[in-house]
Amino acid sequence: MTKAPIYDRVALIGLGLIASSMALAIRQGGLAREITGHAKSAETRATALEIGLCDRVFDSAADAVEGADLIVLCVPVGAMEDVARAIAPKLKAGACVTDVGSVKRAVIEAVGPHLPADVAFVPGHPLAGTEHSGPRSGFATLFQNRWCLLTPTAQSTPDAIARLRALWEGMGAKVDEMEADHHDLVLAVVSHTPHLIAYTMVGVADHLRRVSNSEVIQYSASGFRDFTRIAASDPTMWRDVFLTNKDAVLDILGRFTEELFVLQRAIRMGDGAHLHEYFTRTRAIRRGIIEAGQDTAAPDFGRVAPTSGGGGGNPA
Ligand code: NAP
């Protein structure tokens, strides 16, 4: 280890893409002395041990968190409450519980009430991911230069927030704090609704019996190919995102549908000026993302080299 560890023992509950990336980044940065873990299936637990993600893997979540200073809930949002209920009796006084769920209000309501008063709770969400899942999909650089949003509650202490911030920064992330409802609305715009649109577009092509048609695959440019990549994301995780961020997604989807009708009308009426003005504005947004360092200007035809690890960011 190169630096003094931030935590003595970190427990990862759920050992998929996010947890395995955290385990690798924590080890690489020497950010914890020991990593324990638990996942639902014996198969995932065996894989985690085999590839050395954790020092120790437990059959129950409660046993995995015993004695841990930081507990990271890395399960789908819909599983957070059951896990919180299961681990609560074994949490060490002074420990901190955090999570990486893509929705924050629902997780706060599901987890917060189960935690003892002497345990801090700092909800979090790394804006980094890929369409892959499972313990073998992680890579240590997933969080490099990506944002991690913390949404503190009355159960968050300044010390717990500061240490968690240091952990995420140690894994290469940039950290910001945000109010939970605002987080859910922002994510509905930048991630959740776009995912739904990608699912829909691939579904439309499927209904037209074109997805398996070799012409569509052969000639698809990055647009459709990116849709199919996004639409390959984990079904359980995304089901839970839409069920738990319902209001914000429906709000944004409503606005999206209205804009779509306006564009549809412009096309029907041959209103080229409207289309040109609209596309000029959206192009400026893309430039802003590049200037903010959240993507590169390099042309991307949906064929990012495998050595980059994630094959293109796909944050939830
Ligand atoms: P993943 O690769 O599908 O892994 C999920 C893990 O949770 C699996 O190890 C699974 O165990 C485990 N699990 C599920 N239910 C459980 C339960 N009741 N008890 C214990 N373990 C359980 O998922 P992921 O992509 O890492 O996502 C994890 C969390 O991160 C989700 O809340 C998601 O919203 C959030 N997130 C995801 C992304 C992304 O792009 N993927 C980005 C940011 C945040 P088994 O393998 O045994 O089934």
mmCIF file of C-alpha atoms and ligand atoms in Angstrom:
data_model
loop_
_atom_site.group_PDB
_atom_site.id
_atom_site.type_symbol
_atom_site.label_atom_id
_atom_site.label_comp_id
_atom_site.label_asym_id
_atom_site.label_seq_id
_atom_site.Cartn_x
_atom_site.Cartn_y
_atom_site.Cartn_z
ATOM 1 C CA MET A 1 0.000 0.000 0.000
ATOM 2 C CA THR A 2 1.277 3.400 -0.948
ATOM 3 C CA LYS A 3 -0.898 5.637 1.254
ATOM 4 C CA ALA A 4 -2.533 5.313 4.665
ATOM 5 C CA PRO A 5 -5.838 3.501 4.137
ATOM 6 C CA ILE A 6 -8.999 5.565 4.636
ATOM 7 C CA TYR A 7 -10.900 2.619 6.107
ATOM 8 C CA ASP A 8 -9.780 -0.443 7.972
ATOM 9 C CA ARG A 9 -12.469 -2.722 6.566
ATOM 10 C CA VAL A 10 -14.853 -2.089 3.668
ATOM 11 C CA ALA A 11 -17.799 -4.444 3.127
ATOM 12 C CA LEU A 12 -19.265 -4.635 -0.368
ATOM 13 C CA ILE A 13 -22.818 -6.012 -0.521
ATOM 14 C CA GLY A 14 -23.592 -7.081 -4.066
ATOM 15 C CA LEU A 15 -20.566 -8.012 -6.163
ATOM 16 C CA GLY A 16 -21.411 -6.838 -9.669
ATOM 17 C CA LEU A 17 -19.992 -4.200 -12.005
ATOM 18 C CA ILE A 18 -19.881 -1.325 -9.520
ATOM 19 C CA ALA A 19 -18.692 -3.340 -6.502
ATOM 20 C CA SER A 20 -16.004 -5.178 -8.468
ATOM 21 C CA SER A 21 -14.745 -1.889 -9.925
ATOM 22 C CA MET A 22 -14.673 -0.423 -6.419
ATOM 23 C CA ALA A 23 -12.793 -3.446 -5.077
ATOM 24 C CA LEU A 24 -10.146 -3.134 -7.796
ATOM 25 C CA ALA A 25 -9.822 0.650 -7.386
ATOM 26 C CA ILE A 26 -9.675 0.404 -3.580
ATOM 27 C CA ARG A 27 -6.888 -2.154 -3.811
ATOM 28 C CA GLN A 28 -5.001 -0.197 -6.427
ATOM 29 C CA GLY A 29 -5.151 2.956 -4.309
ATOM 30 C CA GLY A 30 -4.478 1.199 -0.989
ATOM 31 C CA LEU A 31 -7.673 2.795 0.329
ATOM 32 C CA ALA A 32 -8.700 0.010 2.736
ATOM 33 C CA ARG A 33 -6.841 -2.628 4.733
ATOM 34 C CA GLU A 34 -9.421 -5.328 4.073
ATOM 35 C CA ILE A 35 -12.383 -5.888 1.750
ATOM 36 C CA THR A 36 -15.183 -8.257 2.668
ATOM 37 C CA GLY A 37 -18.126 -9.085 0.435
ATOM 38 C CA HIS A 38 -21.425 -10.808 -0.095
ATOM 39 C CA ALA A 39 -23.640 -11.460 -3.120
ATOM 40 C CA LYS A 40 -26.952 -13.246 -3.415
ATOM 41 C CA SER A 41 -25.838 -16.274 -5.435
ATOM 42 C CA ALA A 42 -23.240 -18.870 -4.514
ATOM 43 C CA GLU A 43 -21.930 -18.594 -8.076
ATOM 44 C CA THR A 44 -21.103 -14.885 -7.779
ATOM 45 C CA ARG A 45 -19.577 -15.410 -4.338
ATOM 46 C CA ALA A 46 -17.362 -18.183 -5.691
ATOM 47 C CA THR A 47 -16.273 -16.014 -8.636
ATOM 48 C CA ALA A 48 -15.452 -13.098 -6.328
ATOM 49 C CA LEU A 49 -13.207 -15.361 -4.265
ATOM 50 C CA GLU A 50 -11.648 -16.982 -7.325
ATOM 51 C CA ILE A 51 -10.626 -13.677 -8.913
ATOM 52 C CA GLY A 52 -9.605 -12.161 -5.585
ATOM 53 C CA LEU A 53 -12.071 -9.267 -5.452
ATOM 54 C CA CYS A 54 -12.502 -9.633 -1.699
ATOM 55 C CA ASP A 55 -10.267 -10.896 1.077
ATOM 56 C CA ARG A 56 -13.225 -12.735 2.557
ATOM 57 C CA VAL A 57 -16.645 -13.548 1.101
ATOM 58 C CA PHE A 58 -19.607 -14.422 3.328
ATOM 59 C CA ASP A 59 -22.800 -16.383 2.690
ATOM 60 C CA SER A 60 -24.864 -13.743 4.500
ATOM 61 C CA ALA A 61 -24.828 -9.958 4.193
ATOM 62 C CA ALA A 62 -25.029 -9.636 7.982
ATOM 63 C CA ASP A 63 -21.809 -11.623 8.485
ATOM 64 C CA ALA A 64 -20.035 -9.632 5.762
ATOM 65 C CA VAL A 65 -20.672 -6.272 7.478
ATOM 66 C CA GLU A 66 -19.624 -7.331 10.970
ATOM 67 C CA GLY A 67 -16.710 -5.157 12.095
ATOM 68 C CA ALA A 68 -16.698 -3.106 8.861
ATOM 69 C CA ASP A 69 -16.075 0.659 8.969
ATOM 70 C CA LEU A 70 -17.691 1.292 5.609
ATOM 71 C CA ILE A 71 -20.543 -0.740 4.136
ATOM 72 C CA VAL A 72 -21.334 -0.139 0.462
ATOM 73 C CA LEU A 73 -24.704 -1.373 -0.787
ATOM 74 C CA CYS A 74 -24.087 -2.304 -4.437
ATOM 75 C CA VAL A 75 -27.336 -4.165 -5.114
ATOM 76 C CA PRO A 76 -30.221 -3.151 -7.416
ATOM 77 C CA VAL A 77 -32.315 -0.340 -5.925
ATOM 78 C CA GLY A 78 -35.262 -2.690 -5.325
ATOM 79 C CA ALA A 79 -33.094 -4.949 -3.124
ATOM 80 C CA MET A 80 -31.747 -2.172 -0.861
ATOM 81 C CA GLU A 81 -34.434 -2.417 1.823
ATOM 82 C CA ASP A 82 -34.085 -6.181 2.371
ATOM 83 C CA VAL A 83 -30.319 -5.822 2.618
ATOM 84 C CA ALA A 84 -30.559 -2.881 5.055
ATOM 85 C CA ARG A 85 -32.936 -4.856 7.261
ATOM 86 C CA ALA A 86 -30.624 -7.871 7.208
ATOM 87 C CA ILE A 87 -27.403 -6.029 8.065
ATOM 88 C CA ALA A 88 -28.771 -3.571 10.651
ATOM 89 C CA PRO A 89 -28.254 -5.784 13.744
ATOM 90 C CA LYS A 90 -24.596 -6.485 12.865
ATOM 91 C CA LEU A 91 -23.434 -2.920 12.092
ATOM 92 C CA LYS A 92 -20.574 -1.627 14.208
ATOM 93 C CA ALA A 93 -21.160 1.575 16.216
ATOM 94 C CA GLY A 94 -19.531 4.452 14.351
ATOM 95 C CA ALA A 95 -19.650 2.671 10.985
ATOM 96 C CA CYS A 96 -20.840 4.377 7.813
ATOM 97 C CA VAL A 97 -23.340 2.870 5.370
ATOM 98 C CA THR A 98 -23.382 4.163 1.814
ATOM 99 C CA ASP A 99 -24.858 2.909 -1.447
ATOM 100 C CA VAL A 100 -24.288 3.309 -5.171
ATOM 101 C CA GLY A 101 -27.919 3.152 -6.302
ATOM 102 C CA SER A 102 -28.971 5.060 -9.405
ATOM 103 C CA VAL A 103 -31.988 6.563 -7.619
ATOM 104 C CA LYS A 104 -31.574 8.384 -4.328
ATOM 105 C CA ARG A 105 -34.930 9.297 -2.710
ATOM 106 C CA ALA A 106 -36.207 5.716 -2.880
ATOM 107 C CA VAL A 107 -32.961 4.356 -1.408
ATOM 108 C CA ILE A 108 -33.015 6.900 1.430
ATOM 109 C CA GLU A 109 -36.577 5.885 2.301
ATOM 110 C CA ALA A 110 -35.790 2.165 1.987
ATOM 111 C CA VAL A 111 -32.511 2.095 3.922
ATOM 112 C CA GLY A 112 -32.520 5.017 6.404
ATOM 113 C CA PRO A 113 -35.247 3.811 8.787
ATOM 114 C CA HIS A 114 -33.503 0.445 9.347
ATOM 115 C CA LEU A 115 -30.135 1.835 10.474
ATOM 116 C CA PRO A 116 -29.229 2.249 14.167
ATOM 117 C CA ALA A 117 -28.710 5.780 15.512
ATOM 118 C CA ASP A 118 -24.964 5.244 16.044
ATOM 119 C CA VAL A 119 -24.366 4.448 12.354
ATOM 120 C CA ALA A 120 -23.966 7.170 9.716
ATOM 121 C CA PHE A 121 -25.699 6.936 6.350
ATOM 122 C CA VAL A 122 -24.316 8.798 3.328
ATOM 123 C CA PRO A 123 -26.187 7.904 0.115
ATOM 124 C CA GLY A 124 -24.088 8.074 -3.042
ATOM 125 C CA HIS A 125 -24.167 7.475 -6.778
ATOM 126 C CA PRO A 126 -21.157 7.159 -9.088
ATOM 127 C CA LEU A 127 -22.053 8.395 -12.564
ATOM 128 C CA ALA A 128 -20.058 5.679 -14.236
ATOM 129 C CA GLY A 129 -20.978 2.359 -15.697
ATOM 130 C CA THR A 130 -21.141 0.108 -18.707
ATOM 131 C CA GLU A 131 -23.789 -2.206 -20.112
ATOM 132 C CA HIS A 132 -21.960 -5.177 -18.566
ATOM 133 C CA SER A 133 -22.747 -6.681 -15.191
ATOM 134 C CA GLY A 134 -21.438 -9.236 -12.741
ATOM 135 C CA PRO A 135 -18.212 -9.677 -10.754
ATOM 136 C CA ARG A 136 -15.985 -10.112 -13.807
ATOM 137 C CA SER A 137 -17.124 -6.874 -15.489
ATOM 138 C CA GLY A 138 -15.363 -4.425 -13.163
ATOM 139 C CA PHE A 139 -12.196 -2.468 -13.883
ATOM 140 C CA ALA A 140 -10.143 -0.207 -11.629
ATOM 141 C CA THR A 141 -10.391 2.885 -13.817
ATOM 142 C CA LEU A 142 -14.205 2.945 -14.121
ATOM 143 C CA PHE A 143 -14.529 5.995 -11.858
ATOM 144 C CA GLN A 144 -11.568 7.969 -13.219
ATOM 145 C CA ASN A 145 -12.635 11.547 -13.905
ATOM 146 C CA ARG A 146 -16.298 10.621 -13.399
ATOM 147 C CA TRP A 147 -18.630 12.319 -10.963
ATOM 148 C CA CYS A 148 -19.815 10.689 -7.774
ATOM 149 C CA LEU A 149 -22.829 12.457 -6.284
ATOM 150 C CA LEU A 150 -23.419 12.256 -2.534
ATOM 151 C CA THR A 151 -26.912 13.093 -1.275
ATOM 152 C CA PRO A 152 -26.473 13.540 2.501
ATOM 153 C CA THR A 153 -29.424 13.231 4.883
ATOM 154 C CA ALA A 154 -29.942 13.965 8.592
ATOM 155 C CA GLN A 155 -28.227 10.587 9.208
ATOM 156 C CA SER A 156 -24.973 11.776 7.530
ATOM 157 C CA THR A 157 -22.239 13.129 9.809
ATOM 158 C CA PRO A 158 -19.584 15.593 8.559
ATOM 159 C CA ASP A 159 -16.836 13.059 9.341
ATOM 160 C CA ALA A 160 -18.582 10.238 7.467
ATOM 161 C CA ILE A 161 -19.131 12.502 4.448
ATOM 162 C CA ALA A 162 -15.488 13.653 4.450
ATOM 163 C CA ARG A 163 -14.106 10.098 4.582
ATOM 164 C CA LEU A 164 -16.428 8.844 1.866
ATOM 165 C CA ARG A 165 -15.500 11.806 -0.295
ATOM 166 C CA ALA A 166 -11.819 10.910 0.206
ATOM 167 C CA LEU A 167 -12.532 7.308 -0.825
ATOM 168 C CA TRP A 168 -14.221 8.334 -4.078
ATOM 169 C CA GLU A 169 -11.481 10.839 -4.820
ATOM 170 C CA GLY A 170 -8.936 8.100 -4.110
ATOM 171 C CA MET A 171 -10.700 5.994 -6.768
ATOM 172 C CA GLY A 172 -10.288 8.856 -9.244
ATOM 173 C CA ALA A 173 -13.780 10.359 -9.058
ATOM 174 C CA LYS A 174 -14.851 13.968 -8.710
ATOM 175 C CA VAL A 175 -17.308 14.380 -5.857
ATOM 176 C CA ASP A 176 -20.285 16.691 -5.512
ATOM 177 C CA GLU A 177 -23.148 16.941 -3.044
ATOM 178 C CA MET A 178 -26.747 17.281 -4.112
ATOM 179 C CA GLU A 179 -30.221 17.145 -2.632
ATOM 180 C CA ALA A 180 -31.785 13.714 -3.310
ATOM 181 C CA ASP A 181 -34.895 14.861 -5.227
ATOM 182 C CA HIS A 182 -32.780 17.137 -7.389
ATOM 183 C CA HIS A 183 -30.425 14.214 -8.085
ATOM 184 C CA ASP A 184 -33.361 12.072 -9.214
ATOM 185 C CA LEU A 185 -34.611 14.769 -11.592
ATOM 186 C CA VAL A 186 -31.139 15.397 -13.060
ATOM 187 C CA LEU A 187 -30.587 11.672 -13.576
ATOM 188 C CA ALA A 188 -34.011 11.310 -15.188
ATOM 189 C CA VAL A 189 -32.803 13.835 -17.786
ATOM 190 C CA VAL A 190 -29.240 12.667 -18.371
ATOM 191 C CA SER A 191 -29.595 8.920 -17.944
ATOM 192 C CA HIS A 192 -32.919 7.312 -17.116
ATOM 193 C CA THR A 193 -35.108 8.749 -19.889
ATOM 194 C CA PRO A 194 -32.365 8.336 -22.550
ATOM 195 C CA HIS A 195 -32.136 4.672 -21.550
ATOM 196 C CA LEU A 196 -35.884 4.304 -21.969
ATOM 197 C CA ILE A 197 -35.656 5.878 -25.412
ATOM 198 C CA ALA A 198 -32.864 3.473 -26.362
ATOM 199 C CA TYR A 199 -34.927 0.500 -25.143
ATOM 200 C CA THR A 200 -37.869 1.812 -27.171
ATOM 201 C CA MET A 201 -35.888 2.335 -30.369
ATOM 202 C CA VAL A 202 -34.463 -1.176 -30.247
ATOM 203 C CA GLY A 203 -37.949 -2.471 -29.432
ATOM 204 C CA VAL A 204 -39.390 -0.643 -32.474
ATOM 205 C CA ALA A 205 -36.732 -2.143 -34.754
ATOM 206 C CA ASP A 206 -37.476 -5.544 -33.241
ATOM 207 C CA HIS A 207 -41.192 -5.185 -33.870
ATOM 208 C CA LEU A 208 -40.389 -4.320 -37.475
ATOM 209 C CA ARG A 209 -38.347 -7.528 -37.542
ATOM 210 C CA ARG A 210 -35.291 -5.529 -38.530
ATOM 211 C CA VAL A 211 -32.877 -6.055 -35.597
ATOM 212 C CA SER A 212 -31.841 -9.493 -36.703
ATOM 213 C CA ASN A 213 -31.914 -8.394 -40.310
ATOM 214 C CA SER A 214 -28.297 -8.348 -41.425
ATOM 215 C CA GLU A 215 -28.743 -5.055 -43.299
ATOM 216 C CA VAL A 216 -29.614 -3.175 -40.116
ATOM 217 C CA ILE A 217 -26.658 -4.641 -38.243
ATOM 218 C CA GLN A 218 -24.270 -4.227 -41.160
ATOM 219 C CA TYR A 219 -25.129 -0.625 -41.928
ATOM 220 C CA SER A 220 -26.025 0.658 -38.467
ATOM 221 C CA ALA A 221 -23.961 3.729 -37.636
ATOM 222 C CA SER A 222 -23.078 4.617 -34.063
ATOM 223 C CA GLY A 223 -26.593 5.944 -33.396
ATOM 224 C CA PHE A 224 -28.480 2.662 -33.595
ATOM 225 C CA ARG A 225 -25.493 0.632 -32.476
ATOM 226 C CA ASP A 226 -25.246 2.756 -29.318
ATOM 227 C CA PHE A 227 -28.937 2.208 -28.720
ATOM 228 C CA THR A 228 -28.462 -1.565 -28.871
ATOM 229 C CA ARG A 229 -25.486 -1.296 -26.494
ATOM 230 C CA ILE A 230 -27.483 0.733 -23.977
ATOM 231 C CA ALA A 231 -30.506 -1.542 -24.386
ATOM 232 C CA ALA A 232 -28.292 -4.491 -23.407
ATOM 233 C CA SER A 233 -27.979 -3.100 -19.845
ATOM 234 C CA ASP A 234 -29.028 -5.219 -16.882
ATOM 235 C CA PRO A 235 -32.835 -5.690 -16.927
ATOM 236 C CA THR A 236 -33.209 -5.998 -13.130
ATOM 237 C CA MET A 237 -31.265 -2.844 -12.426
ATOM 238 C CA TRP A 238 -33.196 -0.817 -15.006
ATOM 239 C CA ARG A 239 -36.581 -2.187 -14.002
ATOM 240 C CA ASP A 240 -35.848 -0.942 -10.478
ATOM 241 C CA VAL A 241 -34.643 2.469 -11.718
ATOM 242 C CA PHE A 242 -37.935 3.118 -13.529
ATOM 243 C CA LEU A 243 -40.088 1.769 -10.714
ATOM 244 C CA THR A 244 -38.343 3.931 -8.111
ATOM 245 C CA ASN A 245 -37.762 7.150 -10.075
ATOM 246 C CA LYS A 246 -41.253 7.082 -11.517
ATOM 247 C CA ASP A 247 -42.316 10.723 -11.013
ATOM 248 C CA ALA A 248 -39.160 12.320 -12.420
ATOM 249 C CA VAL A 249 -39.005 9.957 -15.407
ATOM 250 C CA LEU A 250 -42.688 10.504 -16.235
ATOM 251 C CA ASP A 251 -42.173 14.282 -15.985
ATOM 252 C CA ILE A 252 -39.217 14.230 -18.395
ATOM 253 C CA LEU A 253 -40.899 11.716 -20.681
ATOM 254 C CA GLY A 254 -43.908 14.047 -20.932
ATOM 255 C CA ARG A 255 -41.690 16.949 -21.957
ATOM 256 C CA PHE A 256 -39.824 14.685 -24.387
ATOM 257 C CA THR A 257 -43.059 13.585 -26.037
ATOM 258 C CA GLU A 258 -44.179 17.221 -26.443
ATOM 259 C CA GLU A 259 -40.877 18.182 -28.098
ATOM 260 C CA LEU A 260 -41.071 15.133 -30.318
ATOM 261 C CA PHE A 261 -44.501 16.208 -31.540
ATOM 262 C CA VAL A 262 -43.140 19.694 -32.339
ATOM 263 C CA LEU A 263 -40.287 18.157 -34.375
ATOM 264 C CA GLN A 264 -42.690 15.735 -36.019
ATOM 265 C CA ARG A 265 -44.842 18.680 -37.082
ATOM 266 C CA ALA A 266 -41.793 20.604 -38.367
ATOM 267 C CA ILE A 267 -40.862 17.622 -40.550
ATOM 268 C CA ARG A 268 -44.432 17.225 -41.802
ATOM 269 C CA MET A 269 -44.699 20.960 -42.613
ATOM 270 C CA GLY A 270 -41.231 21.120 -44.179
ATOM 271 C CA ASP A 271 -40.144 23.691 -41.574
ATOM 272 C CA GLY A 272 -36.374 23.457 -42.229
ATOM 273 C CA ALA A 273 -35.628 26.638 -40.284
ATOM 274 C CA HIS A 274 -37.084 25.141 -37.113
ATOM 275 C CA LEU A 275 -35.135 21.895 -37.533
ATOM 276 C CA HIS A 276 -31.887 23.742 -38.257
ATOM 277 C CA GLU A 277 -32.264 26.032 -35.265
ATOM 278 C CA TYR A 278 -33.097 23.061 -32.996
ATOM 279 C CA PHE A 279 -30.121 20.987 -34.153
ATOM 280 C CA THR A 280 -27.795 24.009 -33.784
ATOM 281 C CA ARG A 281 -28.811 24.304 -30.123
ATOM 282 C CA THR A 282 -28.302 20.589 -29.454
ATOM 283 C CA ARG A 283 -24.893 20.673 -31.128
ATOM 284 C CA ALA A 284 -23.834 23.422 -28.699
ATOM 285 C CA ILE A 285 -24.790 21.144 -25.787
ATOM 286 C CA ARG A 286 -22.466 18.439 -27.116
ATOM 287 C CA ARG A 287 -19.645 21.010 -27.298
ATOM 288 C CA GLY A 288 -20.317 21.931 -23.674
ATOM 289 C CA ILE A 289 -19.979 18.269 -22.604
ATOM 290 C CA ILE A 290 -16.615 17.998 -24.367
ATOM 291 C CA GLU A 291 -15.415 21.286 -22.847
ATOM 292 C CA ALA A 292 -16.414 19.985 -19.395
ATOM 293 C CA GLY A 293 -14.110 16.981 -19.996
ATOM 294 C CA GLN A 294 -16.975 14.432 -19.849
ATOM 295 C CA ASP A 295 -16.209 13.078 -23.332
ATOM 296 C CA THR A 296 -13.713 13.542 -26.131
ATOM 297 C CA ALA A 297 -14.264 15.094 -29.531
ATOM 298 C CA ALA A 298 -12.900 11.956 -31.216
ATOM 299 C CA PRO A 299 -15.361 10.408 -33.652
ATOM 300 C CA ASP A 300 -16.987 7.373 -32.063
ATOM 301 C CA PHE A 301 -18.519 4.797 -34.332
ATOM 302 C CA GLY A 302 -19.522 2.586 -31.449
ATOM 303 C CA ARG A 303 -16.276 0.649 -31.685
ATOM 304 C CA VAL A 304 -14.266 1.804 -28.692
ATOM 305 C CA ALA A 305 -11.139 -0.311 -28.286
ATOM 306 C CA PRO A 306 -11.573 -3.033 -25.634
ATOM 307 C CA THR A 307 -8.433 -1.824 -23.825
ATOM 308 C CA SER A 308 -10.378 1.222 -22.609
ATOM 309 C CA GLY A 309 -12.072 -1.108 -20.154
ATOM 310 C CA GLY A 310 -15.694 -0.070 -20.274
ATOM 311 C CA GLY A 311 -16.340 0.215 -23.970
ATOM 312 C CA GLY A 312 -17.817 3.661 -23.582
ATOM 313 C CA GLY A 313 -19.443 5.211 -20.532
ATOM 314 C CA ASN A 314 -22.994 4.162 -19.824
ATOM 315 C CA PRO A 315 -23.708 5.692 -16.441
ATOM 316 C CA ALA A 316 -26.999 5.033 -14.807
HETATM 317 P P1 NAP B 1 -24.774 -5.958 -11.228
HETATM 318 O O1 NAP B 1 -23.492 -6.034 -11.960
HETATM 319 O O2 NAP B 1 -25.995 -6.572 -11.839
HETATM 320 O O3 NAP B 1 -24.577 -6.554 -9.755
HETATM 321 C C1 NAP B 1 -25.589 -6.581 -8.804
HETATM 322 C C2 NAP B 1 -25.112 -7.402 -7.627
HETATM 323 O O4 NAP B 1 -26.112 -7.340 -6.596
HETATM 324 C C3 NAP B 1 -24.906 -8.878 -7.951
HETATM 325 O O5 NAP B 1 -23.711 -9.313 -7.362
HETATM 326 C C4 NAP B 1 -26.100 -9.552 -7.272
HETATM 327 O O6 NAP B 1 -25.795 -10.841 -6.822
HETATM 328 C C5 NAP B 1 -26.277 -8.644 -6.085
HETATM 329 N N1 NAP B 1 -27.597 -8.751 -5.458
HETATM 330 C C6 NAP B 1 -28.801 -8.560 -6.006
HETATM 331 N N2 NAP B 1 -29.768 -8.703 -5.085
HETATM 332 C C7 NAP B 1 -29.140 -8.995 -3.918
HETATM 333 C C8 NAP B 1 -29.556 -9.253 -2.601
HETATM 334 N N3 NAP B 1 -30.853 -9.255 -2.264
HETATM 335 N N4 NAP B 1 -28.619 -9.533 -1.656
HETATM 336 C C9 NAP B 1 -27.307 -9.541 -1.971
HETATM 337 N N5 NAP B 1 -26.843 -9.297 -3.201
HETATM 338 C C10 NAP B 1 -27.746 -9.028 -4.158
HETATM 339 O O7 NAP B 1 -25.199 -4.440 -10.903
HETATM 340 P P2 NAP B 1 -24.339 -3.104 -10.919
HETATM 341 O O8 NAP B 1 -24.307 -2.573 -12.308
HETATM 342 O O9 NAP B 1 -23.072 -3.286 -10.164
HETATM 343 O O10 NAP B 1 -25.347 -2.161 -10.115
HETATM 344 C C11 NAP B 1 -25.386 -2.168 -8.700
HETATM 345 C C12 NAP B 1 -26.008 -0.867 -8.227
HETATM 346 O O11 NAP B 1 -25.271 0.222 -8.789
HETATM 347 C C13 NAP B 1 -27.464 -0.664 -8.649
HETATM 348 O O12 NAP B 1 -28.188 -0.100 -7.587
HETATM 349 C C14 NAP B 1 -27.366 0.329 -9.786
HETATM 350 O O13 NAP B 1 -28.521 1.150 -9.843
HETATM 351 C C15 NAP B 1 -26.130 1.124 -9.423
HETATM 352 N N6 NAP B 1 -25.373 1.715 -10.543
HETATM 353 C C16 NAP B 1 -25.196 1.005 -11.695
HETATM 354 C C17 NAP B 1 -24.503 1.597 -12.744
HETATM 355 C C18 NAP B 1 -24.324 0.870 -14.053
HETATM 356 O O14 NAP B 1 -24.175 1.525 -15.100
HETATM 357 N N7 NAP B 1 -24.317 -0.438 -14.070
HETATM 358 C C19 NAP B 1 -23.947 2.882 -12.594
HETATM 359 C C20 NAP B 1 -24.102 3.535 -11.378
HETATM 360 C C21 NAP B 1 -24.821 2.946 -10.353
HETATM 361 P P3 NAP B 1 -25.835 -12.121 -7.823
HETATM 362 O O15 NAP B 1 -24.738 -11.899 -8.818
HETATM 363 O O16 NAP B 1 -25.604 -13.243 -6.935
HETATM 364 O O17 NAP B 1 -27.204 -12.087 -8.461
#
